[in-house]
Amino acid sequence: MRSLVLAACLAFLAPVAWGCPVGSDIDKGIRFTVDDVDTEEYRRIGPGMIEAVYSASDGLVTRNLLAQGVYLVELVDLVEGVPDQDTRVTYAFPGRAEELAVPEPGGQVTYDVAINNLGDLDKERQIYDFGPLSKINFGACEYDLIPIEIRYEPDDSGTVDLLYYLPAFGFSYYAGSDYTDGSDRYNYSDIEVIE
């Protein structure tokens, strides 16, 4: 009987032994390897707000702020960890970050967004289509996934951006884009907790 209890306990602890991050780890930070050479780190920095820092193999470091882990509200390059204000672009959504829609499978939401690109002001409509719930694996770690397609109006390029939203953590990552003349895709792997 004792060996059965021990075996059950070990089976229960197996995912922890593999090192698969869990939802609460977003406060410490979650790191992915991207296309085998770059990294992107995600952490919660406030109510409804996720910081994503992308470090490219060529030394370029970019920070995104994502309301509800989905909606881009700031994009800026980091130089020695400090935002380079000459690269800062902001996106103003209606309402506070925590009031924006959390992705639900099969849903859709549309926002009119004001853009400030180094003092050049513009606006656009962003349409978010939330796809069906599916699964994704990062090595031995499996998570629920909601794919998101984003379309823009006006937009003459026919661009559709693709995000992968991970409900366990409350954030999405940029998986690629489709254009009228082709597409880009990015491979995220090796998920781990930042210690």
mmCIF file of C-alpha atoms in Angstrom:
data_model
loop_
_atom_site.group_PDB
_atom_site.id
_atom_site.type_symbol
_atom_site.label_atom_id
_atom_site.label_comp_id
_atom_site.label_asym_id
_atom_site.label_seq_id
_atom_site.Cartn_x
_atom_site.Cartn_y
_atom_site.Cartn_z
ATOM 1 C CA MET A 1 0.000 0.000 0.000
ATOM 2 C CA ARG A 2 2.798 2.364 0.935
ATOM 3 C CA SER A 3 4.472 1.849 -2.471
ATOM 4 C CA LEU A 4 1.179 2.653 -4.250
ATOM 5 C CA VAL A 5 0.885 5.940 -2.350
ATOM 6 C CA LEU A 6 4.506 6.797 -3.159
ATOM 7 C CA ALA A 7 3.987 5.965 -6.852
ATOM 8 C CA ALA A 8 0.855 8.147 -6.946
ATOM 9 C CA CYS A 9 2.745 11.032 -5.329
ATOM 10 C CA LEU A 10 5.608 10.709 -7.800
ATOM 11 C CA ALA A 11 3.194 10.625 -10.737
ATOM 12 C CA PHE A 12 1.483 13.758 -9.411
ATOM 13 C CA LEU A 13 4.817 15.572 -9.061
ATOM 14 C CA ALA A 14 6.140 14.524 -12.477
ATOM 15 C CA PRO A 15 5.152 17.745 -14.326
ATOM 16 C CA VAL A 16 6.936 19.792 -11.656
ATOM 17 C CA ALA A 17 10.033 17.621 -12.053
ATOM 18 C CA TRP A 18 9.995 18.326 -15.787
ATOM 19 C CA GLY A 19 10.139 22.025 -14.976
ATOM 20 C CA CYS A 20 6.976 23.029 -16.833
ATOM 21 C CA PRO A 21 5.987 26.560 -15.801
ATOM 22 C CA VAL A 22 2.561 27.115 -14.213
ATOM 23 C CA GLY A 23 0.294 30.157 -14.215
ATOM 24 C CA SER A 24 1.698 31.737 -11.048
ATOM 25 C CA ASP A 25 5.190 31.747 -12.593
ATOM 26 C CA ILE A 26 4.213 34.739 -14.753
ATOM 27 C CA ASP A 27 5.047 36.930 -11.742
ATOM 28 C CA LYS A 28 8.662 35.657 -11.813
ATOM 29 C CA GLY A 29 8.812 35.542 -15.588
ATOM 30 C CA ILE A 30 8.536 32.989 -18.387
ATOM 31 C CA ARG A 31 11.240 32.637 -21.060
ATOM 32 C CA PHE A 32 11.006 31.094 -24.529
ATOM 33 C CA THR A 33 13.655 30.345 -27.109
ATOM 34 C CA VAL A 34 12.620 31.706 -30.518
ATOM 35 C CA ASP A 35 13.850 30.134 -33.762
ATOM 36 C CA ASP A 36 16.706 28.496 -31.787
ATOM 37 C CA VAL A 37 18.696 31.767 -31.435
ATOM 38 C CA ASP A 38 16.596 34.527 -29.832
ATOM 39 C CA THR A 39 14.711 34.716 -26.522
ATOM 40 C CA GLU A 40 11.527 36.387 -25.328
ATOM 41 C CA GLU A 41 10.646 36.895 -21.664
ATOM 42 C CA TYR A 42 7.166 37.608 -20.290
ATOM 43 C CA ARG A 43 6.186 38.870 -16.835
ATOM 44 C CA ARG A 44 3.210 40.538 -15.196
ATOM 45 C CA ILE A 45 3.988 44.146 -14.263
ATOM 46 C CA GLY A 46 0.550 45.340 -13.125
ATOM 47 C CA PRO A 47 -3.200 44.732 -13.309
ATOM 48 C CA GLY A 48 -3.977 43.505 -16.820
ATOM 49 C CA MET A 49 -0.456 44.348 -18.060
ATOM 50 C CA ILE A 50 2.290 42.024 -19.338
ATOM 51 C CA GLU A 51 5.823 43.058 -20.296
ATOM 52 C CA ALA A 52 7.475 41.123 -23.144
ATOM 53 C CA VAL A 53 11.200 41.623 -23.770
ATOM 54 C CA TYR A 54 12.582 40.195 -27.014
ATOM 55 C CA SER A 55 16.367 39.727 -27.215
ATOM 56 C CA ALA A 56 17.702 39.034 -30.705
ATOM 57 C CA SER A 57 20.981 37.249 -31.374
ATOM 58 C CA ASP A 58 22.326 40.425 -33.040
ATOM 59 C CA GLY A 59 22.006 42.369 -29.749
ATOM 60 C CA LEU A 60 18.764 44.238 -30.473
ATOM 61 C CA VAL A 61 16.422 44.235 -27.461
ATOM 62 C CA THR A 62 12.776 45.311 -27.776
ATOM 63 C CA ARG A 63 10.134 45.728 -25.071
ATOM 64 C CA ASN A 64 6.400 45.378 -25.693
ATOM 65 C CA LEU A 65 3.697 46.197 -23.168
ATOM 66 C CA LEU A 66 0.597 44.068 -23.701
ATOM 67 C CA ALA A 67 -2.760 44.944 -22.117
ATOM 68 C CA GLN A 68 -4.464 41.688 -21.038
ATOM 69 C CA GLY A 69 -1.378 40.012 -22.478
ATOM 70 C CA VAL A 70 -2.741 40.602 -26.005
ATOM 71 C CA TYR A 71 -3.183 44.255 -26.994
ATOM 72 C CA LEU A 72 0.019 46.121 -27.875
ATOM 73 C CA VAL A 73 0.111 49.446 -25.993
ATOM 74 C CA GLU A 74 3.833 50.242 -26.244
ATOM 75 C CA LEU A 75 6.768 49.196 -28.389
ATOM 76 C CA VAL A 76 10.280 50.491 -27.642
ATOM 77 C CA ASP A 77 13.903 49.405 -28.081
ATOM 78 C CA LEU A 78 16.001 48.967 -24.945
ATOM 79 C CA VAL A 79 19.620 50.158 -24.821
ATOM 80 C CA GLU A 80 21.472 48.715 -21.821
ATOM 81 C CA GLY A 81 18.070 48.063 -20.234
ATOM 82 C CA VAL A 82 16.828 51.646 -20.684
ATOM 83 C CA PRO A 83 14.018 52.560 -23.131
ATOM 84 C CA ASP A 84 15.266 54.483 -26.190
ATOM 85 C CA GLN A 85 12.570 57.167 -26.455
ATOM 86 C CA ASP A 86 13.527 57.787 -30.105
ATOM 87 C CA THR A 87 12.017 54.366 -30.938
ATOM 88 C CA ARG A 88 8.871 54.516 -28.773
ATOM 89 C CA VAL A 89 5.450 53.899 -30.347
ATOM 90 C CA THR A 90 2.290 53.880 -28.207
ATOM 91 C CA TYR A 91 -1.221 52.584 -28.887
ATOM 92 C CA ALA A 92 -4.183 53.957 -26.910
ATOM 93 C CA PHE A 93 -7.134 51.581 -26.525
ATOM 94 C CA PRO A 94 -10.511 52.596 -25.096
ATOM 95 C CA GLY A 95 -10.544 51.925 -21.346
ATOM 96 C CA ARG A 96 -7.956 50.646 -18.900
ATOM 97 C CA ALA A 97 -5.858 47.558 -19.574
ATOM 98 C CA GLU A 98 -7.854 45.298 -17.256
ATOM 99 C CA GLU A 99 -11.129 46.358 -18.948
ATOM 100 C CA LEU A 100 -10.143 45.054 -22.390
ATOM 101 C CA ALA A 101 -11.519 41.716 -23.567
ATOM 102 C CA VAL A 102 -9.862 38.487 -22.479
ATOM 103 C CA PRO A 103 -9.749 36.053 -25.435
ATOM 104 C CA GLU A 104 -12.542 33.471 -25.547
ATOM 105 C CA PRO A 105 -12.581 30.669 -28.143
ATOM 106 C CA GLY A 106 -14.701 31.608 -31.153
ATOM 107 C CA GLY A 107 -15.095 35.244 -30.079
ATOM 108 C CA GLN A 108 -14.297 38.534 -31.767
ATOM 109 C CA VAL A 109 -13.607 42.056 -30.557
ATOM 110 C CA THR A 110 -12.939 45.331 -32.386
ATOM 111 C CA TYR A 111 -11.136 48.386 -31.021
ATOM 112 C CA ASP A 112 -10.515 51.832 -32.462
ATOM 113 C CA VAL A 113 -6.917 52.631 -31.524
ATOM 114 C CA ALA A 114 -4.990 55.933 -31.452
ATOM 115 C CA ILE A 115 -1.301 55.618 -32.408
ATOM 116 C CA ASN A 116 1.537 57.957 -31.436
ATOM 117 C CA ASN A 117 4.626 57.189 -33.510
ATOM 118 C CA LEU A 118 7.284 59.675 -32.340
ATOM 119 C CA GLY A 119 4.749 62.515 -32.423
ATOM 120 C CA ASP A 120 3.025 61.430 -35.633
ATOM 121 C CA LEU A 121 -0.584 60.750 -34.615
ATOM 122 C CA ASP A 122 -2.800 58.285 -36.432
ATOM 123 C CA LYS A 123 -5.705 55.957 -35.777
ATOM 124 C CA GLU A 124 -6.797 52.541 -36.960
ATOM 125 C CA ARG A 125 -9.398 49.897 -36.293
ATOM 126 C CA GLN A 126 -8.075 46.562 -35.018
ATOM 127 C CA ILE A 127 -10.256 43.450 -35.395
ATOM 128 C CA TYR A 128 -9.350 40.430 -33.237
ATOM 129 C CA ASP A 129 -10.730 36.994 -34.179
ATOM 130 C CA PHE A 130 -10.256 34.361 -31.462
ATOM 131 C CA GLY A 131 -9.987 30.852 -32.882
ATOM 132 C CA PRO A 132 -10.965 27.491 -31.352
ATOM 133 C CA LEU A 133 -9.278 26.151 -28.235
ATOM 134 C CA SER A 134 -6.458 23.742 -29.068
ATOM 135 C CA LYS A 135 -3.217 22.460 -27.532
ATOM 136 C CA ILE A 136 0.434 23.385 -28.014
ATOM 137 C CA ASN A 137 3.619 21.713 -26.801
ATOM 138 C CA PHE A 138 6.919 23.254 -25.792
ATOM 139 C CA GLY A 139 9.041 20.150 -25.364
ATOM 140 C CA ALA A 140 7.321 18.008 -22.709
ATOM 141 C CA CYS A 141 5.093 20.893 -21.576
ATOM 142 C CA GLU A 142 1.556 21.061 -23.011
ATOM 143 C CA TYR A 143 -0.785 24.049 -22.705
ATOM 144 C CA ASP A 144 -4.144 25.245 -23.970
ATOM 145 C CA LEU A 145 -3.901 27.676 -26.886
ATOM 146 C CA ILE A 146 -6.279 30.168 -28.479
ATOM 147 C CA PRO A 147 -5.030 31.402 -31.882
ATOM 148 C CA ILE A 148 -5.774 35.066 -32.597
ATOM 149 C CA GLU A 149 -5.898 36.729 -36.006
ATOM 150 C CA ILE A 150 -5.637 40.534 -36.111
ATOM 151 C CA ARG A 151 -6.779 42.594 -39.097
ATOM 152 C CA TYR A 152 -6.419 46.334 -39.532
ATOM 153 C CA GLU A 153 -8.523 49.076 -41.146
ATOM 154 C CA PRO A 154 -7.517 50.909 -43.179
ATOM 155 C CA ASP A 155 -4.852 48.537 -44.531
ATOM 156 C CA ASP A 156 -3.796 48.246 -48.158
ATOM 157 C CA SER A 157 -1.235 45.507 -47.463
ATOM 158 C CA GLY A 158 -3.719 42.786 -46.492
ATOM 159 C CA THR A 159 -1.690 42.029 -43.353
ATOM 160 C CA VAL A 160 -3.077 39.514 -40.869
ATOM 161 C CA ASP A 161 -1.027 39.157 -37.681
ATOM 162 C CA LEU A 162 -1.174 35.865 -35.778
ATOM 163 C CA LEU A 163 -0.875 35.631 -31.991
ATOM 164 C CA TYR A 164 -0.935 32.503 -29.835
ATOM 165 C CA TYR A 165 -2.698 33.146 -26.530
ATOM 166 C CA LEU A 166 -1.856 30.873 -23.588
ATOM 167 C CA PRO A 167 -4.736 31.069 -21.051
ATOM 168 C CA ALA A 168 -2.622 29.409 -18.342
ATOM 169 C CA PHE A 169 -0.393 32.493 -18.226
ATOM 170 C CA GLY A 170 -2.686 35.211 -19.567
ATOM 171 C CA PHE A 171 -0.450 36.326 -22.431
ATOM 172 C CA SER A 172 0.029 35.835 -26.152
ATOM 173 C CA TYR A 173 3.128 35.701 -28.300
ATOM 174 C CA TYR A 174 3.613 36.826 -31.887
ATOM 175 C CA ALA A 175 3.577 33.713 -34.082
ATOM 176 C CA GLY A 176 3.829 35.468 -37.459
ATOM 177 C CA SER A 177 2.009 37.375 -40.185
ATOM 178 C CA ASP A 178 0.302 36.659 -43.494
ATOM 179 C CA TYR A 179 0.532 39.114 -46.393
ATOM 180 C CA THR A 180 -0.904 39.165 -49.880
ATOM 181 C CA ASP A 181 2.483 37.983 -51.204
ATOM 182 C CA GLY A 182 3.649 35.569 -48.492
ATOM 183 C CA SER A 183 3.963 34.941 -44.788
ATOM 184 C CA ASP A 184 6.366 34.854 -41.817
ATOM 185 C CA ARG A 185 6.292 32.339 -38.956
ATOM 186 C CA TYR A 186 8.246 32.142 -35.686
ATOM 187 C CA ASN A 187 8.916 28.988 -33.671
ATOM 188 C CA TYR A 188 8.719 29.356 -29.880
ATOM 189 C CA SER A 189 10.246 26.523 -27.841
ATOM 190 C CA ASP A 190 12.074 25.648 -24.606
ATOM 191 C CA ILE A 191 9.676 27.296 -22.160
ATOM 192 C CA GLU A 192 11.166 27.893 -18.690
ATOM 193 C CA VAL A 193 10.714 29.940 -15.520
ATOM 194 C CA ILE A 194 13.131 32.838 -15.048
ATOM 195 C CA GLU A 195 14.938 32.290 -11.746
#
